[in-house]
Short mmCIF file of C-alpha atoms in Angstrom, two decimals:
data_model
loop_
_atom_site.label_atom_id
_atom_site.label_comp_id
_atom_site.label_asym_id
_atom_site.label_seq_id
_atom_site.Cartn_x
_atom_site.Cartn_y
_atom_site.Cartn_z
CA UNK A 1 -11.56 38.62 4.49
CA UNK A 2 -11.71 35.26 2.48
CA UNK A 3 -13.66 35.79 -0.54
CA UNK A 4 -16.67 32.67 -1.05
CA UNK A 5 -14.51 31.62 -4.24
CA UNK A 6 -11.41 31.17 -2.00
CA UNK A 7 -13.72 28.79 0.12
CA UNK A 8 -14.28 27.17 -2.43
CA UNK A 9 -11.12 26.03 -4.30
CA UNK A 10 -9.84 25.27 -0.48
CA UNK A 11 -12.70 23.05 -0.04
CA UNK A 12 -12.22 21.84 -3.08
CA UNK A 13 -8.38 21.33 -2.51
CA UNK A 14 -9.30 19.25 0.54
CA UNK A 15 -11.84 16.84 -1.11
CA UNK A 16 -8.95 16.51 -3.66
CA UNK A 17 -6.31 15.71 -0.51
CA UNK A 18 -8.99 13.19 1.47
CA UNK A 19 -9.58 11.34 -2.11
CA UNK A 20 -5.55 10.91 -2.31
CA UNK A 21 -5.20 9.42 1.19
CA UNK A 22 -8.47 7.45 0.57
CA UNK A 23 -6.51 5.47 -2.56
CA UNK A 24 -3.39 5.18 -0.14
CA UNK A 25 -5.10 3.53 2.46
CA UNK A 26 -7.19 1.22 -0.18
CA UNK A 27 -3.63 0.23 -1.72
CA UNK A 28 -2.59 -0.80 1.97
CA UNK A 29 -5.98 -2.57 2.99
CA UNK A 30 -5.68 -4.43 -0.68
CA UNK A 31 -1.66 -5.82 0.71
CA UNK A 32 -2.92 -6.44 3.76
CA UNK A 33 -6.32 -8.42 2.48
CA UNK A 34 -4.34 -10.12 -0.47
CA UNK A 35 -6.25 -8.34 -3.05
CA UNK A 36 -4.28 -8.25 -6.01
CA UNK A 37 -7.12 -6.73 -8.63
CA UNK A 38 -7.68 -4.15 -5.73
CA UNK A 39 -3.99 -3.37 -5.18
CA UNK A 40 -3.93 -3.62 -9.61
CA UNK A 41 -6.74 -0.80 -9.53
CA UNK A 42 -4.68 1.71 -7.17
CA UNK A 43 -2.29 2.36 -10.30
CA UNK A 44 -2.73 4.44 -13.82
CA UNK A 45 -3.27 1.65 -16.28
CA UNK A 46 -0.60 1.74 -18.40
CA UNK A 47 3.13 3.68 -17.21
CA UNK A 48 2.94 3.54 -13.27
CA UNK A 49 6.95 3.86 -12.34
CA UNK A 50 7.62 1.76 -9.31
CA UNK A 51 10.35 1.50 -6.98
CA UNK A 52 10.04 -1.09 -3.88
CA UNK A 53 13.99 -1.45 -3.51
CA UNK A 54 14.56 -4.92 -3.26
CA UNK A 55 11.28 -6.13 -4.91
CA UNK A 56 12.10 -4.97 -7.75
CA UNK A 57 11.63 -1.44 -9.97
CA UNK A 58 9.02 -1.59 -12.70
CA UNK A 59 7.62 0.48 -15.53
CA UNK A 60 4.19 -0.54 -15.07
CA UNK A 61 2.04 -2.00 -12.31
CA UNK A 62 1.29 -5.58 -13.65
CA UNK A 63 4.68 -7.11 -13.32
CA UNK A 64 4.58 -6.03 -9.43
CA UNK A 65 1.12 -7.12 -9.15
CA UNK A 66 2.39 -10.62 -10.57
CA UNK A 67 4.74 -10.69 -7.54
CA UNK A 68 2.25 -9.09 -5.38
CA UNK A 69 0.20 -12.62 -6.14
CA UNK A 70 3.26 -15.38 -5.82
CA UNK A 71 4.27 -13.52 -2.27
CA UNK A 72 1.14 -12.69 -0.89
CA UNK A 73 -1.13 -15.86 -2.21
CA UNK A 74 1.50 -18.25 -1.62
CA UNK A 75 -0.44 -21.25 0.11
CA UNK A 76 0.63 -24.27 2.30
CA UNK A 77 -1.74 -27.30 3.40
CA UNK A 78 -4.24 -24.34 2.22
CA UNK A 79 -3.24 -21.85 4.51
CA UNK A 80 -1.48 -18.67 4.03
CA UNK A 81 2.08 -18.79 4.81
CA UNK A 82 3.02 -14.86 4.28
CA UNK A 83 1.10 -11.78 6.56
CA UNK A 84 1.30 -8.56 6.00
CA UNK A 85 0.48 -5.51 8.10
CA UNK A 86 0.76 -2.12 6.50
CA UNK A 87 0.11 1.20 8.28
CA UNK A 88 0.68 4.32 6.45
CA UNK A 89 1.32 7.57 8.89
CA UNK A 90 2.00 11.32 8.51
CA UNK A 91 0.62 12.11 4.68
CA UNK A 92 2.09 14.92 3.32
CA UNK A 93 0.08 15.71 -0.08
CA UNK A 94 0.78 18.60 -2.42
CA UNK A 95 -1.54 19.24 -5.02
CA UNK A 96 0.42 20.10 -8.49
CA UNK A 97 -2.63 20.86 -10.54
CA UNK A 98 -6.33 19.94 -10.76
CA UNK A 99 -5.16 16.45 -11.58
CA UNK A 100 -1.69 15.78 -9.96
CA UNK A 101 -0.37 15.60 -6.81
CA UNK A 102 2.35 14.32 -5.13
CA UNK A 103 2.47 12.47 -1.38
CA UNK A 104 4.88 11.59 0.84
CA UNK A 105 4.19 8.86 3.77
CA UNK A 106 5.92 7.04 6.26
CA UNK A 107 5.36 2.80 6.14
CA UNK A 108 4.98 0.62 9.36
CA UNK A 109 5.31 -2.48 8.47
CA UNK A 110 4.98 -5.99 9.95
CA UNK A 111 5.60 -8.94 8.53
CA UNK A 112 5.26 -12.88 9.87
CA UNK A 113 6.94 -15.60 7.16
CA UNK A 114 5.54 -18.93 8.73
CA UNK A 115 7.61 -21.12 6.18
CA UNK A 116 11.16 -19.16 7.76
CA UNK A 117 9.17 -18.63 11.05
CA UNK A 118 10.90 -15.24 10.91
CA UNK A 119 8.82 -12.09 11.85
CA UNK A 120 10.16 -8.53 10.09
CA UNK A 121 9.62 -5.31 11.20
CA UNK A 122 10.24 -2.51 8.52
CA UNK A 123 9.61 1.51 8.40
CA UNK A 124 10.46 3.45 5.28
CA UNK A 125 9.36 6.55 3.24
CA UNK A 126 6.93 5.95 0.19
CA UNK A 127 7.67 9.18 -2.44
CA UNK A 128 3.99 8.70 -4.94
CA UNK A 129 2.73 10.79 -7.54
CA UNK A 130 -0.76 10.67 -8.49
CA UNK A 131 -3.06 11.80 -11.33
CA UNK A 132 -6.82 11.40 -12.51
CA UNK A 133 -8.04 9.13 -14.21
CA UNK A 134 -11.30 8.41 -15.73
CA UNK A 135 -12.22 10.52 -12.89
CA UNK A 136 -10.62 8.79 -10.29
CA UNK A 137 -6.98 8.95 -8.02
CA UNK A 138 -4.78 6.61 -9.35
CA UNK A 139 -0.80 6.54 -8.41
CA UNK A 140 1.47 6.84 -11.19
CA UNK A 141 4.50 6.44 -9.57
CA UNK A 142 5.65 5.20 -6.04
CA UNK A 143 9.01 4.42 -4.65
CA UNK A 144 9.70 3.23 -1.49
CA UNK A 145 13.45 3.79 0.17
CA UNK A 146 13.49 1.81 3.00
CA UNK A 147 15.00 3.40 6.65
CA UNK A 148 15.15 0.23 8.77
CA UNK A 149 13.88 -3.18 9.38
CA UNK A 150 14.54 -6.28 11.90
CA UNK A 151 13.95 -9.48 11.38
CA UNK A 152 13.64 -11.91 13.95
CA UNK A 153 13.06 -15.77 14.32
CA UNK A 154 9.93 -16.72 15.82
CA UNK A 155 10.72 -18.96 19.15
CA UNK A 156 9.19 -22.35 19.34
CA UNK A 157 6.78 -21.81 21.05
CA UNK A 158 5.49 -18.68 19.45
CA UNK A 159 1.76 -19.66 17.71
CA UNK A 160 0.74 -17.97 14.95
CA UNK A 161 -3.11 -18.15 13.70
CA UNK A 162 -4.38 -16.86 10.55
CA UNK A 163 -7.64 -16.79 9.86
CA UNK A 164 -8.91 -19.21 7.46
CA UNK A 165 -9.67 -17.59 4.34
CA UNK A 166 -13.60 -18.86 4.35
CA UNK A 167 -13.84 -17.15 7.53
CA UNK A 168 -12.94 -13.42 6.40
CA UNK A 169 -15.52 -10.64 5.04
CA UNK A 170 -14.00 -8.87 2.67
CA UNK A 171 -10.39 -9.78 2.02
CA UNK A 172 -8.60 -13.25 2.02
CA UNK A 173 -9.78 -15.11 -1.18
#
């Protein structure tokens, strides 16, 4: 028989679990929606170690946040030339203590480059720890080790149409 304090902590333990994958998938919708001061907020404030292979490894979230910004805002005749589709799959989240965990997910990821006209198609594992902060998930490290990707050139008469940033709710500056 499971005792009511049992219940409990495994309720508990869940919440804790749901809250992790909630900050994933809010560091994935900030990519996607060009959001740098959302995809800034996902990490510890000072000390986040991240690895993104050939973006670069940092000691600290800011520096990739400044690269986040040159990729992902880059503009031409005031369009977006760079778009990004992240989808995170099959969490795996261990809890370390009541304010660490670590998380394991697998990345799907799409990518269109209008000023190569080359699309790129990418999966790879992200390895993340997180803690608490001021009460809140944040990661405080992430690496991501690539397993393949394909990049292909868009044909000639393959049309591409981004929505104009005035037009979005929500993301797209």
């Amino acid at each position: 028989m499971t005792s009511t304090d049992d219940l409990a902590r495994r309720l508990d333990d869940l919440d804790r679990i749901e809250a992790i994958k909630q900050l994933k998938h809010r560091y994935w919708r900030a990519c996607d929606g060009k959001d740098p001061n959302g995809f800034r907020r996902c990490f510890i404030r000072s000390g986040a170690r991240i690895d993104y292979g050939p973006l670069g490894a940092f000691d600290d979230a800011t520096p990739m946040t400044r690269i986040f910004e040159q990729v992902a805002l880059h503009r031409v005749d005031g369009q977006y030339v760079i778009l990004d589709m992240h989808h995170g799959l099959h969490p795996d989240i261990t809890l370390t203590s009541a304010t660490t965990a670590t998380g394991r997910w697998t990345l799907k990821f799409r990518q269109v480059n209008l000023l190569d006209r080359t699309e790129l198609l990418m999966t790879g594992e992200y390895d993340d720890e997180y803690q608490i902060e001021d009460g809140e998930w944040k990661m405080s490290a992430s690496t991501l080790t690539p397993r393949w990707s394909l990049r292909r050139p868009l044909g000639e008469d393959t049309v591409v149409t981004p929505v104009p940033a005035d037009h979005r709710r929500g993301g797209f500056a």
